[in-house]
Amino acid sequence: MQQYSKKSTQALNSPFDSSFLTVFKTLRQQKEDAILFFDRGDVFTVHDSDAQFVAEYLFNTTSVLKFYNDCVYVSFSRAQADGFIRDCLLTHGKRVRVYNKAGGEYKCIKEASPGNMVAFENDWLNSETEINDGAVVISLLFNEPYWNAAFVDTTTRKLGIVKYLDPNDSFTTTEALLIQLGVKEVVLPLDSSLEYRKMKKMIEERLAILLTERKKKFYDFNEEELTRLIKEEDIPVIKASSEEYSYSLDCLNCLVDYLHLIADQFNHKNFKLEIYPINKFMRLDSAAMHALNLFPTNKDEIKTSSLFGLINSCCTQQGSILLSQWIRQPLIDCIEIEKRQNLTEAFVRNFEIKDALRNKEFKTTPNLQRMVKKLLKGSANIQDLIRLYQVALSLLPIRDRLMTFEGIHKELIFNEFVSPLVTIIENVQKFAELIEQTVDLEKADRHEYVLKSTFDDELNEIQEEINSLELQMEPELENASKDLHLEIYKKIKLEFNPIYGHFFRISRNDWTNLDGKSSYTELATQKNGIYLTTETLKSLSDQIIELKDNFQSKQRKLVKELVKVVSTYHSVFENLNNWFAYIDVILSFATLVTNSSSFYVKPKITGLGFGNIEIYGGRHPCLEVQENVSFIANDVQFIKDESVFHIITGPNMGGKSTFIRQTALIVLMAQIGSFVPCQSATISIRDSILARVGASDHQLKGISTFMSEMLETSIILKTATKNSIVIIDELGRGTSTYDGFGLAWSIASYIATQIGCFCFFATHFHELAVLQKEINTVKNFHVSAFTETSKITLLYKLKPGVCDQSFGIHVAKLAKFPTPVLALAKRKASLVENNEKKIKVSNLIDLIAKIDCCHSYLQKSESTEENTKVIQELCEDNCIKEEIDLFVNQLI
């Protein structure tokens, strides 16, 4: 962050009292991991390191920093505070506390964390704030040999329990679980035992998720409380799981208490409980998430630079949320994958229906999950009810449009979308009738949101009085028109304004008509004219305003009752919300195909552990859509028991990293049910994607590049199965050449022989090519380049075989290094290369000499039979022969 000084900051007159700094330091020590906001009425302030954080990450400038009594601070409006608090929680994963001063003391009035935003929920529900991700919080408890977990998603009102083995100290199953669920916060028991210390370290170093510790007394299952929360149909889940998942239920109790779910009566009987199917999805580790750039890393990033951004053309927020979940949870069930593919294919072939749905009916569909929550909390208003009514009306045209499907997958479209929609339409019919009977829809078209006066006798009586008084205004307008000699409705008009009530408006050009007219009172002169009133008009206006206030007061009570009745339909609207999300993601998949200028195909899927991965003309989906990129397609053929481990060599910038990433992305896209960017593809389902690519962000946590390489590689070696796909890029660069080569050789050999999974191993160690001779499933490939005497052309094409030279200086030239630097690099490289050749010749001579001595000894010595046998084996050792061949080839 840019430095600042007292001189460069703005000083204000006492923005807070002198005792505040002492109080702030105390609060800061108590809550070191929270951003502390201070509510001062019209403005909010943050101080010290919090001020620096807000300046850097939220204002994006240090010019907002101010100074007072050696304390740096930032002040901002209440509206800005709402946005900053939201960003702290959702974008930066920070804990937040809001204080105000009451009775001479600063007290915390609101506290929230990324997984527990209950304190701000009502504020955000009643604003236009949209939350794109669920606030998922998970609690973990270890009971050897199992890890037990429970999670809560307050956005979708979902509770889940799970129990699993995590047999190695890398906690890869836990890591995959947290990624699948999109967890924002982890709650652990206050326990200093080794298992919990290791778990905390993993979460902090690999996932950077906020950690909260709670006393073990909160981990005590309370069946009565849980029964009050969950829906009646899910109560049998508690009974069936109380023994096997007892520790997971303890975790759930901890979260129920942490989130204060019981205290909010609107939560009662509105949460769904499930046993989470952890083995239903592909495992992704955090390294793979970052390597494949599955989600955007910052708000300013180009939309199509992440897979989520590329695919996400969803019309609804619920669709975007579901797409995010699908990307985190690739399927391993062939039938489910093929169902999504076939649905996508149906809309690709019937693109007119797809475009009509997206451009008409879906364009204005609100987030129904959010509206359901407002219903349950009783905070919905007439406008919300009308929006739900409009959605209900849109369902019939959607059904009719889907019914026009012809051709391939027509029956599937009916079963997945039409049939459930017909059931929903039947269920919302009575809701629509209720709104038509109670809400004045004609006035709603004029943006007046009121109940029908005929809905209630008292309302009707008030409305009749208002109508009578409004009729009495017409003669008053006619009298004024004649008195002032102004044409009615053109030169003089009757209007209403919340400030002035009912009044006459005339043009400023006609002000002379008021001369000598003492019965008129001028209220205001505006750009659009002069506002006038009379005693009679003012009396009528005051009566109408009073009656309308009475009408509104009575209406508020009736609306509360109406909202309560409508809330009984919450399950119907939740089902409709899920229906919209499902079809919206499928339409987004289809739009990716139809809008692409390149070819996307439906891949053939084979079961877990069966078949091969064969991709022809594969492309990187995100890179090919960037500006000024002409992408070169490549083929991949992973053949079981034949071509399993691919060593990729070639120049830097030659496309090795892009190629291995694009293959992993294509596999992931296939397993979420999407079409893929290539000419044709057969994908054998993988149970996990594991990656060792780049230095990630470990350096920010004090971990060296080399150590991060070793940590990530260790995880791969411990957790990869024969059904995984592994991508490793440039392993061993962070240490000496000899150590790096040795590690790369041994790791490659272990993966190829002991694990046997499909693996890309991109490397700058060309000597690894020898593995192909030793292990029959290892194949060498290289990215090609065309070289002339003084320049290189990178072709980005993958070819069989090993790269026969290094192109480092050529690449430096492409990067426009200064000429003197390039010249010196060439001289030094030449010296080192010649020296290495001399060493290799010397080593070769020594080796031949040793073998020659062995031969002589064997001929002359009167050694024992056992010694003779050892010497014979030495002379016939294939490794020594291959070492000689390697030396000779390198010299050539």
PDB file of C-alpha atoms in Angstrom, residues 186-330:
ATOM      1  CA  VAL A 186     -15.504 -22.704   9.425  1.00  0.00           C
ATOM      2  CA  VAL A 187     -16.413 -23.241  13.081  1.00  0.00           C
ATOM      3  CA  LEU A 188     -14.107 -25.514  15.100  1.00  0.00           C
ATOM      4  CA  PRO A 189     -14.217 -26.503  18.765  1.00  0.00           C
ATOM      5  CA  LEU A 190     -11.841 -24.671  21.071  1.00  0.00           C
ATOM      6  CA  ASP A 191      -9.350 -27.530  21.197  1.00  0.00           C
ATOM      7  CA  SER A 192      -5.551 -27.462  21.000  1.00  0.00           C
ATOM      8  CA  SER A 193      -5.092 -31.132  20.097  1.00  0.00           C
ATOM      9  CA  LEU A 194      -2.872 -32.053  17.154  1.00  0.00           C
ATOM     10  CA  GLU A 195      -5.728 -32.904  14.767  1.00  0.00           C
ATOM     11  CA  TYR A 196      -7.399 -29.530  15.191  1.00  0.00           C
ATOM     12  CA  ARG A 197      -4.097 -27.649  14.937  1.00  0.00           C
ATOM     13  CA  LYS A 198      -3.386 -29.362  11.626  1.00  0.00           C
ATOM     14  CA  MET A 199      -6.906 -28.710  10.381  1.00  0.00           C
ATOM     15  CA  LYS A 200      -6.652 -25.016  11.253  1.00  0.00           C
ATOM     16  CA  LYS A 201      -3.327 -24.775   9.430  1.00  0.00           C
ATOM     17  CA  MET A 202      -4.783 -26.380   6.288  1.00  0.00           C
ATOM     18  CA  ILE A 203      -7.791 -24.055   6.221  1.00  0.00           C
ATOM     19  CA  GLU A 204      -5.688 -20.930   6.774  1.00  0.00           C
ATOM     20  CA  GLU A 205      -2.904 -21.809   4.321  1.00  0.00           C
ATOM     21  CA  ARG A 206      -4.781 -23.478   1.465  1.00  0.00           C
ATOM     22  CA  LEU A 207      -8.271 -22.014   1.582  1.00  0.00           C
ATOM     23  CA  ALA A 208      -7.997 -18.673   3.415  1.00  0.00           C
ATOM     24  CA  ILE A 209     -11.465 -19.166   4.942  1.00  0.00           C
ATOM     25  CA  LEU A 210     -12.389 -17.351   8.141  1.00  0.00           C
ATOM     26  CA  LEU A 211     -12.073 -19.543  11.255  1.00  0.00           C
ATOM     27  CA  THR A 212     -14.191 -19.260  14.387  1.00  0.00           C
ATOM     28  CA  GLU A 213     -13.618 -21.302  17.559  1.00  0.00           C
ATOM     29  CA  ARG A 214     -16.374 -22.155  20.025  1.00  0.00           C
ATOM     30  CA  LYS A 215     -16.421 -23.924  23.348  1.00  0.00           C
ATOM     31  CA  LYS A 216     -17.256 -27.626  23.263  1.00  0.00           C
ATOM     32  CA  LYS A 217     -20.324 -27.109  25.428  1.00  0.00           C
ATOM     33  CA  PHE A 218     -22.093 -25.803  22.300  1.00  0.00           C
ATOM     34  CA  TYR A 219     -21.524 -29.169  20.590  1.00  0.00           C
ATOM     35  CA  ASP A 220     -24.409 -30.947  22.258  1.00  0.00           C
ATOM     36  CA  PHE A 221     -27.290 -32.172  20.093  1.00  0.00           C
ATOM     37  CA  ASN A 222     -30.702 -30.817  21.056  1.00  0.00           C
ATOM     38  CA  GLU A 223     -33.343 -32.753  19.119  1.00  0.00           C
ATOM     39  CA  GLU A 224     -36.203 -30.582  20.339  1.00  0.00           C
ATOM     40  CA  GLU A 225     -34.643 -27.373  18.974  1.00  0.00           C
ATOM     41  CA  LEU A 226     -33.738 -28.948  15.651  1.00  0.00           C
ATOM     42  CA  THR A 227     -37.251 -30.335  15.261  1.00  0.00           C
ATOM     43  CA  ARG A 228     -38.610 -26.791  15.667  1.00  0.00           C
ATOM     44  CA  LEU A 229     -36.476 -25.629  12.746  1.00  0.00           C
ATOM     45  CA  ILE A 230     -36.823 -28.275  10.061  1.00  0.00           C
ATOM     46  CA  LYS A 231     -39.767 -29.023   7.807  1.00  0.00           C
ATOM     47  CA  GLU A 232     -42.133 -31.789   8.876  1.00  0.00           C
ATOM     48  CA  GLU A 233     -41.183 -34.022   5.933  1.00  0.00           C
ATOM     49  CA  ASP A 234     -37.509 -33.982   7.024  1.00  0.00           C
ATOM     50  CA  ILE A 235     -38.057 -34.989  10.654  1.00  0.00           C
ATOM     51  CA  PRO A 236     -37.564 -38.698   9.765  1.00  0.00           C
ATOM     52  CA  VAL A 237     -34.011 -37.761   8.663  1.00  0.00           C
ATOM     53  CA  ILE A 238     -33.202 -36.900  12.288  1.00  0.00           C
ATOM     54  CA  LYS A 239     -34.619 -40.178  13.561  1.00  0.00           C
ATOM     55  CA  ALA A 240     -32.760 -42.225  10.929  1.00  0.00           C
ATOM     56  CA  SER A 241     -29.426 -40.458  11.418  1.00  0.00           C
ATOM     57  CA  SER A 242     -29.359 -39.843  15.164  1.00  0.00           C
ATOM     58  CA  GLU A 243     -27.074 -42.812  15.834  1.00  0.00           C
ATOM     59  CA  GLU A 244     -24.765 -42.938  12.806  1.00  0.00           C
ATOM     60  CA  TYR A 245     -24.478 -39.151  12.517  1.00  0.00           C
ATOM     61  CA  SER A 246     -24.650 -38.244  16.201  1.00  0.00           C
ATOM     62  CA  TYR A 247     -21.423 -36.179  16.124  1.00  0.00           C
ATOM     63  CA  SER A 248     -22.554 -34.406  12.944  1.00  0.00           C
ATOM     64  CA  LEU A 249     -25.797 -33.493  14.717  1.00  0.00           C
ATOM     65  CA  ASP A 250     -23.667 -32.111  17.561  1.00  0.00           C
ATOM     66  CA  CYS A 251     -21.985 -29.870  14.969  1.00  0.00           C
ATOM     67  CA  LEU A 252     -25.395 -28.794  13.715  1.00  0.00           C
ATOM     68  CA  ASN A 253     -26.477 -27.795  17.200  1.00  0.00           C
ATOM     69  CA  CYS A 254     -23.351 -25.633  17.469  1.00  0.00           C
ATOM     70  CA  LEU A 255     -24.307 -23.783  14.274  1.00  0.00           C
ATOM     71  CA  VAL A 256     -27.958 -23.371  15.261  1.00  0.00           C
ATOM     72  CA  ASP A 257     -26.792 -21.637  18.418  1.00  0.00           C
ATOM     73  CA  TYR A 258     -24.069 -19.620  16.644  1.00  0.00           C
ATOM     74  CA  LEU A 259     -26.535 -18.261  14.057  1.00  0.00           C
ATOM     75  CA  HIS A 260     -29.361 -17.705  16.612  1.00  0.00           C
ATOM     76  CA  LEU A 261     -31.744 -19.565  14.311  1.00  0.00           C
ATOM     77  CA  ILE A 262     -34.244 -20.531  17.013  1.00  0.00           C
ATOM     78  CA  ALA A 263     -34.683 -16.900  18.114  1.00  0.00           C
ATOM     79  CA  ASP A 264     -36.203 -15.972  14.747  1.00  0.00           C
ATOM     80  CA  GLN A 265     -39.687 -17.507  14.672  1.00  0.00           C
ATOM     81  CA  PHE A 266     -39.840 -17.207  10.879  1.00  0.00           C
ATOM     82  CA  ASN A 267     -37.154 -19.925  10.706  1.00  0.00           C
ATOM     83  CA  HIS A 268     -39.384 -22.430  12.469  1.00  0.00           C
ATOM     84  CA  LYS A 269     -40.419 -25.346  10.244  1.00  0.00           C
ATOM     85  CA  ASN A 270     -38.776 -23.673   7.245  1.00  0.00           C
ATOM     86  CA  PHE A 271     -35.351 -25.376   7.035  1.00  0.00           C
ATOM     87  CA  LYS A 272     -34.626 -28.442   4.930  1.00  0.00           C
ATOM     88  CA  LEU A 273     -32.316 -31.139   6.351  1.00  0.00           C
ATOM     89  CA  GLU A 274     -30.243 -33.489   4.186  1.00  0.00           C
ATOM     90  CA  ILE A 275     -27.427 -36.007   4.500  1.00  0.00           C
ATOM     91  CA  TYR A 276     -24.888 -34.520   2.111  1.00  0.00           C
ATOM     92  CA  PRO A 277     -23.742 -36.956  -0.646  1.00  0.00           C
ATOM     93  CA  ILE A 278     -20.033 -36.106  -0.553  1.00  0.00           C
ATOM     94  CA  ASN A 279     -19.080 -38.958  -2.922  1.00  0.00           C
ATOM     95  CA  LYS A 280     -21.529 -37.881  -5.604  1.00  0.00           C
ATOM     96  CA  PHE A 281     -19.181 -35.206  -6.946  1.00  0.00           C
ATOM     97  CA  MET A 282     -15.695 -34.862  -8.389  1.00  0.00           C
ATOM     98  CA  ARG A 283     -13.074 -33.655  -5.905  1.00  0.00           C
ATOM     99  CA  LEU A 284     -11.377 -30.338  -6.660  1.00  0.00           C
ATOM    100  CA  ASP A 285      -8.483 -29.044  -4.607  1.00  0.00           C
ATOM    101  CA  SER A 286      -7.768 -25.344  -4.103  1.00  0.00           C
ATOM    102  CA  ALA A 287      -4.719 -25.533  -6.381  1.00  0.00           C
ATOM    103  CA  ALA A 288      -6.911 -26.799  -9.234  1.00  0.00           C
ATOM    104  CA  MET A 289      -9.531 -24.106  -8.559  1.00  0.00           C
ATOM    105  CA  HIS A 290      -6.904 -21.396  -8.987  1.00  0.00           C
ATOM    106  CA  ALA A 291      -4.971 -23.085 -11.807  1.00  0.00           C
ATOM    107  CA  LEU A 292      -8.092 -23.494 -13.922  1.00  0.00           C
ATOM    108  CA  ASN A 293      -9.412 -20.016 -13.026  1.00  0.00           C
ATOM    109  CA  LEU A 294     -12.899 -21.343 -12.411  1.00  0.00           C
ATOM    110  CA  PHE A 295     -14.175 -18.140 -10.787  1.00  0.00           C
ATOM    111  CA  PRO A 296     -13.259 -14.450 -11.153  1.00  0.00           C
ATOM    112  CA  THR A 297     -10.615 -13.283  -8.707  1.00  0.00           C
ATOM    113  CA  ASN A 298     -11.587  -9.603  -8.600  1.00  0.00           C
ATOM    114  CA  LYS A 299     -14.412  -7.301  -9.654  1.00  0.00           C
ATOM    115  CA  ASP A 300     -12.397  -5.628 -12.428  1.00  0.00           C
ATOM    116  CA  GLU A 301     -11.460  -8.853 -14.178  1.00  0.00           C
ATOM    117  CA  ILE A 302     -12.638  -9.415 -17.761  1.00  0.00           C
ATOM    118  CA  LYS A 303     -15.834 -11.450 -17.546  1.00  0.00           C
ATOM    119  CA  THR A 304     -14.696 -14.243 -19.877  1.00  0.00           C
ATOM    120  CA  SER A 305     -11.335 -14.769 -18.162  1.00  0.00           C
ATOM    121  CA  SER A 306     -12.936 -17.271 -15.754  1.00  0.00           C
ATOM    122  CA  LEU A 307     -15.010 -20.337 -16.602  1.00  0.00           C
ATOM    123  CA  PHE A 308     -17.928 -19.037 -14.538  1.00  0.00           C
ATOM    124  CA  GLY A 309     -17.833 -15.691 -16.320  1.00  0.00           C
ATOM    125  CA  LEU A 310     -17.633 -17.382 -19.718  1.00  0.00           C
ATOM    126  CA  ILE A 311     -20.633 -19.674 -19.187  1.00  0.00           C
ATOM    127  CA  ASN A 312     -22.769 -17.351 -17.073  1.00  0.00           C
ATOM    128  CA  SER A 313     -25.322 -15.711 -19.328  1.00  0.00           C
ATOM    129  CA  CYS A 314     -28.103 -16.531 -16.859  1.00  0.00           C
ATOM    130  CA  CYS A 315     -31.077 -14.166 -16.862  1.00  0.00           C
ATOM    131  CA  THR A 316     -31.851 -14.746 -13.175  1.00  0.00           C
ATOM    132  CA  GLN A 317     -29.796 -14.440 -10.043  1.00  0.00           C
ATOM    133  CA  GLN A 318     -30.931 -17.885  -8.922  1.00  0.00           C
ATOM    134  CA  GLY A 319     -29.542 -19.281 -12.179  1.00  0.00           C
ATOM    135  CA  SER A 320     -26.139 -17.707 -11.543  1.00  0.00           C
ATOM    136  CA  ILE A 321     -26.068 -19.149  -8.012  1.00  0.00           C
ATOM    137  CA  LEU A 322     -26.899 -22.652  -9.283  1.00  0.00           C
ATOM    138  CA  LEU A 323     -24.255 -22.420 -12.029  1.00  0.00           C
ATOM    139  CA  SER A 324     -21.649 -21.561  -9.395  1.00  0.00           C
ATOM    140  CA  GLN A 325     -22.731 -24.650  -7.445  1.00  0.00           C
ATOM    141  CA  TRP A 326     -22.525 -26.903 -10.532  1.00  0.00           C
ATOM    142  CA  ILE A 327     -18.987 -25.732 -11.302  1.00  0.00           C
ATOM    143  CA  ARG A 328     -17.950 -26.533  -7.720  1.00  0.00           C
ATOM    144  CA  GLN A 329     -19.684 -29.906  -7.889  1.00  0.00           C
ATOM    145  CA  PRO A 330     -18.874 -31.698 -11.187  1.00  0.00           C
TER     146      PRO A 330
END
